[in-house]
Amino acid sequence: MTIRLYDTSARQIRDFAPLKPGCVSIYLCGATVQAAPHIGHIRSGLNFDIMRRWFEYRGYDVTFVRNVTDIDDKIITKAAEQGRPWWSIGYENERAFNDGYAALGCLPPAYEPRATGHVPEMIEMMQGLIERGHAYAVDGNVYFDVRSFPGYLQLSRQELDNLLQPSGDGETGKRDPRDFAMWKSAKPGEPTWATPWGRGRPGWHLECSAMAHKYLGTAFDIHGGGLDLIFPHHENEIAQAKAFGDDFAQYWVHNAWVTMAGDKMSKSLGNSVLVSEMVTRWRPIVLRYYLGTPHYRSMIEYSEESLREAESAFARIEGFVQRVVEKAGGAVEPAAEVPPAFAEAMDDDLGVPQALAIVHTAVRQGNSALAADDKEAAVARLAEVRAMLGVLGLDPLDPHWAGGADRGDDLHGVVDSLVRLVLDQREAARTRKDWGTADAIRDQLNQSGLTIEDGPQGARWSLGPR
């Protein structure tokens, strides 16, 4: 068994070889909490949640770190515009991100460090870089000297002579316009921390190098994030960490975007779809199916139609699960192992679309077994399906979904009681052969968003696609 991953730095799929046998260390660039999350933000966390689950299924002990950037230019700007403390903006949106991750079934990270909690580690790293000749302080700013590090731009494969380095206000005294800020000098009205070079605040890139070093050591296995972070963020992280003396990440894995009309989903473009709004319109487990089942390196073009298709596809899986549970008269535990074809797909750069095809094949086989009244075969297929769905975080019988986090047990019980009353009336109409009334009741339930299926044990209902 060998898991293979596409490594951005190598531009190819590589066999995964952990630094420590049996263990995997992952650092994921998490939320910058200047605003509530849209589904493009959550996709990254969800993709790496699936990666983590697969490593754990394969027997690895996973240490998963996902940071929070709780101070940056946008947070400070919003705080000034709204007349609120900067930390209030950050904390409110950090909670919104965590609510979004939880709603879509992402497992919590082992560590979720905030940038502002690690200023001492940043100062230590800057001091080391200045001593080694890779950084310099001027006007209260601390800059990284990109020409001092020969490996700069190997990840993004740009030419230094053609580089345009993003710069912010107050970044004065640079020796080279391509040098980037690790620390920004104090400005009126902004939060600041004391350093040997004067008061100021962290630059965006420094925080991740410092936090990865603290929580995962001088070398770790996988660094993840969205494609948009390759430059400048990840490129600058590498320069800082390696110039400091760390080996840093061995594999670089990047997920693609959620797009709308061909553009990356972004608040600045006004084309974002907030997670908090989406979960009021779509079941969270359906959103997870929609965002998590395309390959992580493939763009997702957002549309209501594609969401409805995802809803219908998941309804076929969920309907099969529910029918077999009813047939079996109780719980069916997941199989100890997933089918070999599913494992082969997941081992090959987390091939979720190919793995999902195995799930749907097992569902079709299970439905055929149900039609043939072959309970044993149907139960066997459900055990396989549950094992596969568990890896993807999509098992509808998992306590996260079945225990009320998705729709609510109390509400489901109330609806079930009301629908049963109506179904009893429909069954009475069928008994007296009043087919018109029976059909009218069924049609009315369908218009209410319910799907009615007649079986040997009577009628059953489920939430239908929109």
Short mmCIF file of C-alpha atoms in Angstrom, two decimals:
data_model
loop_
_atom_site.label_atom_id
_atom_site.label_comp_id
_atom_site.label_asym_id
_atom_site.label_seq_id
_atom_site.Cartn_x
_atom_site.Cartn_y
_atom_site.Cartn_z
CA MET A 1 0.00 0.00 0.00
CA THR A 2 1.45 3.36 -1.08
CA ILE A 3 -0.42 6.63 -0.98
CA ARG A 4 0.54 8.97 -3.80
CA LEU A 5 0.05 12.75 -3.81
CA TYR A 6 0.51 15.51 -6.34
CA ASP A 7 3.39 17.64 -5.07
CA THR A 8 3.20 21.21 -6.36
CA SER A 9 6.94 21.73 -5.82
CA ALA A 10 7.77 18.69 -7.99
CA ARG A 11 4.90 19.27 -10.47
CA GLN A 12 4.14 15.55 -10.38
CA ILE A 13 2.49 12.81 -8.34
CA ARG A 14 4.92 11.33 -5.83
CA ASP A 15 4.83 8.28 -3.57
CA PHE A 16 4.23 9.45 -0.03
CA ALA A 17 7.04 8.56 2.38
CA PRO A 18 6.52 9.99 5.89
CA LEU A 19 9.41 11.45 7.82
CA LYS A 20 8.44 9.26 10.79
CA PRO A 21 7.09 5.78 9.99
CA GLY A 22 3.42 5.45 10.85
CA CYS A 23 2.94 9.19 11.42
CA VAL A 24 1.80 12.07 9.22
CA SER A 25 2.20 15.75 10.02
CA ILE A 26 0.03 18.24 8.10
CA TYR A 27 0.00 22.03 8.26
CA LEU A 28 -2.93 23.71 6.52
CA CYS A 29 -3.19 27.46 6.00
CA GLY A 30 -6.56 28.15 7.58
CA ALA A 31 -8.82 31.14 7.92
CA THR A 32 -7.95 34.79 7.62
CA VAL A 33 -10.82 36.00 9.75
CA GLN A 34 -11.68 39.39 8.29
CA ALA A 35 -15.13 38.10 7.23
CA ALA A 36 -17.46 35.13 7.55
CA PRO A 37 -16.59 32.14 5.34
CA HIS A 38 -18.00 31.40 1.92
CA ILE A 39 -18.07 27.90 0.48
CA GLY A 40 -14.77 28.45 -1.31
CA HIS A 41 -13.06 28.96 2.06
CA ILE A 42 -14.60 25.83 3.54
CA ARG A 43 -13.69 23.69 0.54
CA SER A 44 -10.01 23.76 1.51
CA GLY A 45 -10.72 22.57 5.05
CA LEU A 46 -13.03 19.89 3.72
CA ASN A 47 -10.52 18.58 1.14
CA PHE A 48 -7.84 18.23 3.79
CA ASP A 49 -10.34 16.67 6.18
CA ILE A 50 -10.80 13.89 3.61
CA MET A 51 -7.01 13.58 3.28
CA ARG A 52 -6.69 13.28 7.05
CA ARG A 53 -9.47 10.67 7.24
CA TRP A 54 -7.80 8.60 4.52
CA PHE A 55 -4.41 8.66 6.24
CA GLU A 56 -6.10 7.61 9.48
CA TYR A 57 -7.95 4.79 7.70
CA ARG A 58 -4.59 3.61 6.37
CA GLY A 59 -3.35 3.39 9.93
CA TYR A 60 -1.34 6.58 10.27
CA ASP A 61 -1.22 8.70 13.40
CA VAL A 62 -2.06 12.15 12.00
CA THR A 63 -1.09 15.48 13.54
CA PHE A 64 -3.19 18.09 11.78
CA VAL A 65 -2.51 21.80 12.34
CA ARG A 66 -4.77 24.50 10.87
CA ASN A 67 -3.86 28.07 11.76
CA VAL A 68 -5.96 31.21 12.19
CA THR A 69 -4.69 34.53 10.83
CA ASP A 70 -6.36 36.90 13.28
CA ILE A 71 -4.46 40.08 12.38
CA ASP A 72 -3.93 41.57 8.93
CA ASP A 73 -4.60 44.73 6.89
CA LYS A 74 -8.19 43.79 6.06
CA ILE A 75 -9.12 43.06 9.68
CA ILE A 76 -7.66 46.40 10.77
CA THR A 77 -9.50 48.25 7.98
CA LYS A 78 -12.82 46.63 8.86
CA ALA A 79 -12.36 47.40 12.53
CA ALA A 80 -11.84 51.09 11.69
CA GLU A 81 -14.84 51.16 9.34
CA GLN A 82 -17.13 49.53 11.90
CA GLY A 83 -15.73 51.28 14.96
CA ARG A 84 -15.01 47.97 16.67
CA PRO A 85 -11.90 46.44 18.24
CA TRP A 86 -9.84 44.43 15.76
CA TRP A 87 -9.97 41.37 18.00
CA SER A 88 -13.77 41.48 18.04
CA ILE A 89 -13.88 41.28 14.23
CA GLY A 90 -11.41 38.40 14.23
CA TYR A 91 -13.03 36.37 16.98
CA GLU A 92 -16.53 36.72 15.55
CA ASN A 93 -15.40 35.43 12.17
CA GLU A 94 -13.18 32.73 13.65
CA ARG A 95 -16.29 31.32 15.32
CA ALA A 96 -18.16 31.54 12.02
CA PHE A 97 -15.40 29.53 10.33
CA ASN A 98 -15.44 26.89 13.05
CA ASP A 99 -19.23 26.69 12.82
CA GLY A 100 -18.88 26.16 9.06
CA TYR A 101 -16.24 23.45 9.42
CA ALA A 102 -18.35 21.68 12.05
CA ALA A 103 -21.57 21.98 10.05
CA LEU A 104 -19.95 20.20 7.13
CA GLY A 105 -18.52 17.45 9.30
CA CYS A 106 -14.83 18.42 9.39
CA LEU A 107 -12.92 16.86 12.26
CA PRO A 108 -11.28 19.41 14.58
CA PRO A 109 -7.53 19.90 14.15
CA ALA A 110 -5.02 18.75 16.74
CA TYR A 111 -3.90 22.37 17.04
CA GLU A 112 -5.50 25.58 15.79
CA PRO A 113 -3.01 28.34 16.70
CA ARG A 114 -3.73 32.04 16.27
CA ALA A 115 -1.10 34.31 14.79
CA THR A 116 -1.31 36.84 17.61
CA GLY A 117 -0.54 34.15 20.17
CA HIS A 118 2.89 33.47 18.66
CA VAL A 119 4.69 36.81 18.51
CA PRO A 120 7.62 35.52 20.65
CA GLU A 121 8.22 32.73 18.15
CA MET A 122 8.14 35.24 15.30
CA ILE A 123 10.68 37.49 17.04
CA GLU A 124 12.97 34.51 17.58
CA MET A 125 12.78 33.61 13.89
CA MET A 126 13.43 37.18 12.75
CA GLN A 127 16.43 37.46 15.05
CA GLY A 128 17.85 34.26 13.63
CA LEU A 129 17.32 35.43 10.05
CA ILE A 130 18.98 38.80 10.73
CA GLU A 131 21.96 37.05 12.32
CA ARG A 132 22.28 34.78 9.28
CA GLY A 133 22.17 37.70 6.86
CA HIS A 134 18.78 36.88 5.38
CA ALA A 135 16.79 39.75 6.91
CA TYR A 136 17.27 43.36 7.94
CA ALA A 137 15.45 45.96 10.04
CA VAL A 138 14.77 49.53 8.94
CA ASP A 139 12.27 52.15 10.15
CA GLY A 140 10.74 49.59 12.52
CA ASN A 141 10.03 47.18 9.65
CA VAL A 142 11.81 43.85 9.22
CA TYR A 143 12.28 42.61 5.65
CA PHE A 144 13.45 39.35 4.15
CA ASP A 145 16.27 39.77 1.63
CA VAL A 146 15.09 37.56 -1.25
CA ARG A 147 18.45 37.69 -3.05
CA SER A 148 20.11 36.13 -0.02
CA PHE A 149 18.18 32.88 -0.49
CA PRO A 150 19.11 31.03 -3.72
CA GLY A 151 16.06 28.73 -3.58
CA TYR A 152 13.57 31.58 -3.71
CA LEU A 153 10.70 31.09 -6.22
CA GLN A 154 11.33 27.36 -6.75
CA LEU A 155 7.74 26.56 -5.71
CA SER A 156 6.04 29.04 -8.04
CA ARG A 157 8.81 28.82 -10.66
CA GLN A 158 8.93 32.51 -11.39
CA GLU A 159 11.92 34.53 -12.50
CA LEU A 160 13.22 36.91 -9.84
CA ASP A 161 13.97 39.62 -12.41
CA ASN A 162 10.30 39.61 -13.47
CA LEU A 163 8.88 39.47 -9.94
CA LEU A 164 6.37 41.99 -8.67
CA GLN A 165 6.22 41.58 -4.89
CA PRO A 166 3.01 42.81 -3.24
CA SER A 167 3.74 45.65 -0.81
CA GLY A 168 1.66 47.45 1.80
CA ASP A 169 1.51 51.00 3.10
CA GLY A 170 4.43 52.08 5.25
CA GLU A 171 6.89 49.52 3.86
CA THR A 172 9.75 52.00 3.61
CA GLY A 173 13.49 51.45 3.48
CA LYS A 174 13.59 48.31 1.36
CA ARG A 175 16.95 47.49 -0.17
CA ASP A 176 15.14 45.78 -3.04
CA PRO A 177 11.48 46.29 -3.97
CA ARG A 178 11.12 42.51 -4.18
CA ASP A 179 12.00 42.01 -0.51
CA PHE A 180 8.94 41.22 1.59
CA ALA A 181 7.87 42.38 5.05
CA MET A 182 8.03 39.98 7.95
CA TRP A 183 7.21 42.66 10.50
CA LYS A 184 5.42 45.99 9.99
CA SER A 185 6.19 49.11 12.02
CA ALA A 186 3.55 50.66 14.26
CA LYS A 187 0.96 53.00 12.75
CA PRO A 188 -1.52 55.21 14.64
CA GLY A 189 -4.63 53.35 15.73
CA GLU A 190 -3.26 49.88 14.88
CA PRO A 191 -2.55 47.04 17.32
CA THR A 192 1.15 46.64 18.10
CA TRP A 193 3.55 44.35 19.95
CA ALA A 194 7.00 45.15 21.31
CA THR A 195 10.10 43.87 19.48
CA PRO A 196 13.83 44.69 19.58
CA TRP A 197 13.23 46.86 16.48
CA GLY A 198 10.30 48.83 17.85
CA ARG A 199 6.59 48.25 18.18
CA GLY A 200 4.66 46.82 15.27
CA ARG A 201 2.67 43.84 14.08
CA PRO A 202 3.28 40.60 12.17
CA GLY A 203 3.46 40.31 8.41
CA TRP A 204 1.25 37.67 6.85
CA HIS A 205 3.95 35.17 5.87
CA LEU A 206 6.02 35.06 9.05
CA GLU A 207 3.27 33.70 11.24
CA CYS A 208 2.94 30.38 9.40
CA SER A 209 6.68 29.70 9.31
CA ALA A 210 6.86 30.34 13.05
CA MET A 211 3.77 28.31 13.97
CA ALA A 212 4.70 25.34 11.77
CA HIS A 213 8.11 25.33 13.44
CA LYS A 214 6.56 25.37 16.92
CA TYR A 215 3.92 22.69 16.43
CA LEU A 216 5.53 20.38 13.85
CA GLY A 217 9.26 20.99 14.33
CA THR A 218 12.01 21.72 11.85
CA ALA A 219 10.55 19.34 9.25
CA PHE A 220 7.07 17.99 8.59
CA ASP A 221 5.33 16.01 5.89
CA ILE A 222 2.62 18.03 4.13
CA HIS A 223 1.85 21.72 3.78
CA GLY A 224 -1.56 22.48 2.28
CA GLY A 225 -3.66 25.37 1.10
CA GLY A 226 -5.45 26.87 -1.87
CA LEU A 227 -3.82 27.47 -5.23
CA ASP A 228 -3.90 31.21 -4.64
CA LEU A 229 -1.45 30.83 -1.76
CA ILE A 230 1.43 29.43 -3.83
CA PHE A 231 2.70 32.97 -4.36
CA PRO A 232 3.44 35.01 -2.42
CA HIS A 233 2.44 33.29 0.80
CA HIS A 234 3.86 29.80 0.48
CA GLU A 235 6.89 30.95 -1.46
CA ASN A 236 7.73 33.39 1.32
CA GLU A 237 7.07 30.82 4.04
CA ILE A 238 9.63 28.51 2.43
CA ALA A 239 12.24 31.27 2.21
CA GLN A 240 11.86 32.24 5.87
CA ALA A 241 11.80 28.70 7.24
CA LYS A 242 14.65 27.28 5.18
CA ALA A 243 16.86 30.34 5.60
CA PHE A 244 16.27 29.94 9.36
CA GLY A 245 17.56 26.38 9.11
CA ASP A 246 14.38 24.30 8.91
CA ASP A 247 13.81 21.60 6.29
CA PHE A 248 10.14 22.61 6.41
CA ALA A 249 7.51 20.81 4.29
CA GLN A 250 8.36 17.70 2.28
CA TYR A 251 5.19 17.83 0.12
CA TRP A 252 3.14 20.81 -1.06
CA VAL A 253 -0.53 20.02 -1.76
CA HIS A 254 -2.90 22.67 -3.12
CA ASN A 255 -6.65 22.52 -3.64
CA ALA A 256 -8.44 24.29 -6.49
CA TRP A 257 -11.06 26.99 -6.10
CA VAL A 258 -14.82 27.26 -6.14
CA THR A 259 -15.58 29.59 -9.03
CA MET A 260 -18.59 31.59 -10.14
CA ALA A 261 -18.86 32.59 -13.80
CA GLY A 262 -15.25 31.49 -14.19
CA ASP A 263 -13.84 33.73 -11.43
CA LYS A 264 -12.50 32.60 -8.09
CA MET A 265 -15.16 33.01 -5.41
CA SER A 266 -14.14 36.08 -3.43
CA LYS A 267 -15.74 38.67 -1.20
CA SER A 268 -13.81 41.42 -2.96
CA LEU A 269 -15.41 40.40 -6.26
CA GLY A 270 -18.87 40.28 -4.71
CA ASN A 271 -19.50 36.74 -5.91
CA SER A 272 -19.24 34.77 -2.66
CA VAL A 273 -21.87 32.45 -1.20
CA LEU A 274 -21.73 32.40 2.59
CA VAL A 275 -21.77 29.05 4.37
CA SER A 276 -24.19 30.41 6.98
CA GLU A 277 -26.70 31.14 4.22
CA MET A 278 -26.15 27.89 2.35
CA VAL A 279 -26.86 25.66 5.36
CA THR A 280 -30.30 27.24 5.71
CA ARG A 281 -31.12 26.27 2.13
CA TRP A 282 -29.32 22.95 1.75
CA ARG A 283 -28.69 20.11 4.13
CA PRO A 284 -25.08 20.33 5.34
CA ILE A 285 -24.38 16.73 4.36
CA VAL A 286 -25.44 17.60 0.79
CA LEU A 287 -23.08 20.59 0.82
CA ARG A 288 -20.28 18.28 1.94
CA TYR A 289 -21.11 15.92 -0.93
CA TYR A 290 -21.11 18.82 -3.38
CA LEU A 291 -17.81 20.34 -2.22
CA GLY A 292 -15.97 17.16 -1.26
CA THR A 293 -16.64 14.72 -4.08
CA PRO A 294 -14.94 16.51 -7.02
CA HIS A 295 -11.19 15.94 -7.15
CA TYR A 296 -9.41 18.39 -4.87
CA ARG A 297 -7.32 19.71 -7.79
CA SER A 298 -10.39 20.37 -9.97
CA MET A 299 -12.24 23.68 -10.04
CA ILE A 300 -15.87 23.64 -8.91
CA GLU A 301 -18.08 26.00 -10.88
CA TYR A 302 -20.87 26.99 -8.52
CA SER A 303 -24.46 26.71 -9.71
CA GLU A 304 -27.82 25.87 -8.21
CA GLU A 305 -28.24 23.15 -10.83
CA SER A 306 -25.05 21.36 -9.81
CA LEU A 307 -26.13 21.53 -6.17
CA ARG A 308 -29.46 19.96 -7.06
CA GLU A 309 -27.61 17.21 -8.93
CA ALA A 310 -25.48 16.59 -5.84
CA GLU A 311 -28.61 16.48 -3.71
CA SER A 312 -30.24 13.91 -6.00
CA ALA A 313 -27.09 11.77 -6.13
CA PHE A 314 -26.76 11.73 -2.36
CA ALA A 315 -30.49 11.02 -1.98
CA ARG A 316 -29.96 7.78 -3.94
CA ILE A 317 -27.25 6.74 -1.52
CA GLU A 318 -29.19 7.77 1.56
CA GLY A 319 -32.37 6.10 0.34
CA PHE A 320 -30.52 2.81 -0.08
CA VAL A 321 -29.04 3.10 3.42
CA GLN A 322 -32.44 3.73 4.97
CA ARG A 323 -34.14 0.88 3.07
CA VAL A 324 -31.55 -1.68 4.14
CA VAL A 325 -31.67 -0.56 7.77
CA GLU A 326 -35.44 -1.04 7.70
CA LYS A 327 -35.04 -4.42 6.01
CA ALA A 328 -32.42 -5.55 8.51
CA GLY A 329 -34.52 -4.36 11.42
CA GLY A 330 -31.58 -2.63 13.09
CA ALA A 331 -28.14 -1.15 12.70
CA VAL A 332 -25.69 -2.45 10.11
CA GLU A 333 -22.10 -1.80 11.13
CA PRO A 334 -19.54 -0.58 8.58
CA ALA A 335 -17.29 -3.23 7.05
CA ALA A 336 -13.80 -3.52 8.53
CA GLU A 337 -12.25 -2.65 5.18
CA VAL A 338 -13.31 -0.67 2.13
CA PRO A 339 -13.43 -2.49 -1.24
CA PRO A 340 -10.00 -2.76 -2.93
CA ALA A 341 -11.07 -0.62 -5.90
CA PHE A 342 -12.11 2.19 -3.54
CA ALA A 343 -8.79 2.01 -1.71
CA GLU A 344 -6.87 2.02 -4.98
CA ALA A 345 -8.68 5.20 -6.07
CA MET A 346 -8.05 6.98 -2.77
CA ASP A 347 -4.39 5.96 -2.72
CA ASP A 348 -3.96 7.57 -6.14
CA ASP A 349 -3.83 11.26 -5.19
CA LEU A 350 -7.11 11.07 -3.24
CA GLY A 351 -9.16 10.12 -6.29
CA VAL A 352 -12.53 10.81 -4.68
CA PRO A 353 -14.54 10.86 -7.97
CA GLN A 354 -13.29 7.37 -8.86
CA ALA A 355 -13.85 6.19 -5.29
CA LEU A 356 -17.38 7.61 -5.33
CA ALA A 357 -18.13 5.60 -8.47
CA ILE A 358 -17.42 2.46 -6.40
CA VAL A 359 -19.90 3.69 -3.80
CA HIS A 360 -22.64 4.15 -6.38
CA THR A 361 -21.90 0.74 -7.90
CA ALA A 362 -22.33 -0.87 -4.47
CA VAL A 363 -25.59 1.05 -4.00
CA ARG A 364 -26.94 -0.23 -7.32
CA GLN A 365 -25.95 -3.79 -6.41
CA GLY A 366 -27.60 -3.36 -3.02
CA ASN A 367 -30.81 -2.07 -4.57
CA SER A 368 -30.85 -5.08 -6.89
CA ALA A 369 -30.48 -7.32 -3.85
CA LEU A 370 -33.38 -5.55 -2.16
CA ALA A 371 -35.53 -6.00 -5.25
CA ALA A 372 -34.69 -9.72 -5.20
CA ASP A 373 -35.47 -9.87 -1.44
CA ASP A 374 -31.87 -10.95 -0.79
CA LYS A 375 -31.43 -9.49 2.67
CA GLU A 376 -27.95 -10.95 3.23
CA ALA A 377 -26.52 -9.44 0.05
CA ALA A 378 -28.18 -6.07 0.71
CA VAL A 379 -26.74 -5.93 4.23
CA ALA A 380 -23.28 -6.83 2.92
CA ARG A 381 -23.42 -4.02 0.38
CA LEU A 382 -24.56 -1.55 3.04
CA ALA A 383 -21.63 -2.51 5.28
CA GLU A 384 -19.27 -1.72 2.38
CA VAL A 385 -21.08 1.51 1.59
CA ARG A 386 -20.90 2.68 5.20
CA ALA A 387 -17.17 1.96 5.33
CA MET A 388 -16.59 4.01 2.18
CA LEU A 389 -18.88 6.85 3.21
CA GLY A 390 -17.15 6.98 6.59
CA VAL A 391 -13.83 7.76 4.90
CA LEU A 392 -15.51 10.57 2.96
CA GLY A 393 -17.34 11.90 6.01
CA LEU A 394 -20.70 11.20 4.34
CA ASP A 395 -22.17 8.31 6.31
CA PRO A 396 -25.78 9.36 7.07
CA LEU A 397 -25.79 6.96 10.03
CA ASP A 398 -22.75 8.61 11.62
CA PRO A 399 -23.77 10.31 14.90
CA HIS A 400 -22.74 13.71 13.49
CA TRP A 401 -25.48 13.48 10.87
CA ALA A 402 -27.92 10.99 12.41
CA GLY A 403 -27.72 12.51 15.88
CA GLY A 404 -29.33 15.79 14.99
CA ALA A 405 -26.43 17.91 13.77
CA ASP A 406 -27.89 17.83 10.28
CA ARG A 407 -31.66 18.17 10.61
CA GLY A 408 -32.51 17.67 14.26
CA ASP A 409 -33.97 14.54 15.84
CA ASP A 410 -36.77 16.44 17.52
CA LEU A 411 -37.92 18.09 14.32
CA HIS A 412 -37.60 14.81 12.41
CA GLY A 413 -39.78 13.07 14.99
CA VAL A 414 -42.49 15.71 14.77
CA VAL A 415 -42.49 15.60 10.96
CA ASP A 416 -42.55 11.79 11.02
CA SER A 417 -45.61 11.76 13.26
CA LEU A 418 -47.46 14.24 11.04
CA VAL A 419 -46.55 12.45 7.83
CA ARG A 420 -47.60 9.10 9.32
CA LEU A 421 -51.08 10.50 9.98
CA VAL A 422 -51.35 11.54 6.33
CA LEU A 423 -49.97 8.22 5.10
CA ASP A 424 -52.53 6.38 7.23
CA GLN A 425 -55.25 8.36 5.46
CA ARG A 426 -53.68 7.46 2.12
CA GLU A 427 -53.54 3.78 3.07
CA ALA A 428 -57.21 3.86 4.11
CA ALA A 429 -58.07 5.34 0.71
CA ARG A 430 -56.10 2.60 -1.04
CA THR A 431 -57.86 -0.07 1.05
CA ARG A 432 -61.25 1.16 -0.12
CA LYS A 433 -59.82 1.46 -3.66
CA ASP A 434 -60.26 5.23 -3.72
CA TRP A 435 -57.23 5.64 -5.99
CA GLY A 436 -57.94 9.28 -6.78
CA THR A 437 -57.74 10.33 -3.14
CA ALA A 438 -54.66 8.17 -2.54
CA ASP A 439 -52.86 9.70 -5.52
CA ALA A 440 -53.87 13.21 -4.50
CA ILE A 441 -52.39 12.70 -1.01
CA ARG A 442 -49.15 11.36 -2.50
CA ASP A 443 -48.92 14.28 -4.95
CA GLN A 444 -49.51 16.80 -2.17
CA LEU A 445 -46.73 15.25 -0.09
CA ASN A 446 -44.41 15.35 -3.10
CA GLN A 447 -45.17 19.04 -3.60
CA SER A 448 -44.19 19.57 0.05
CA GLY A 449 -40.73 18.18 -0.67
CA LEU A 450 -41.29 14.60 0.48
CA THR A 451 -40.74 11.44 -1.55
CA ILE A 452 -43.11 8.57 -0.85
CA GLU A 453 -42.09 4.98 -1.62
CA ASP A 454 -44.42 1.99 -1.29
CA GLY A 455 -42.89 -1.28 -0.13
CA PRO A 456 -43.84 -4.65 1.34
CA GLN A 457 -43.76 -3.17 4.84
CA GLY A 458 -45.85 -0.17 3.90
CA ALA A 459 -45.14 3.36 2.73
CA ARG A 460 -42.00 5.23 3.79
CA TRP A 461 -41.07 8.87 3.33
CA SER A 462 -37.86 10.81 2.84
CA LEU A 463 -36.85 14.35 1.97
CA GLY A 464 -36.89 14.60 -1.79
CA PRO A 465 -34.65 16.66 -4.03
CA ARG A 466 -35.65 20.27 -4.51
#
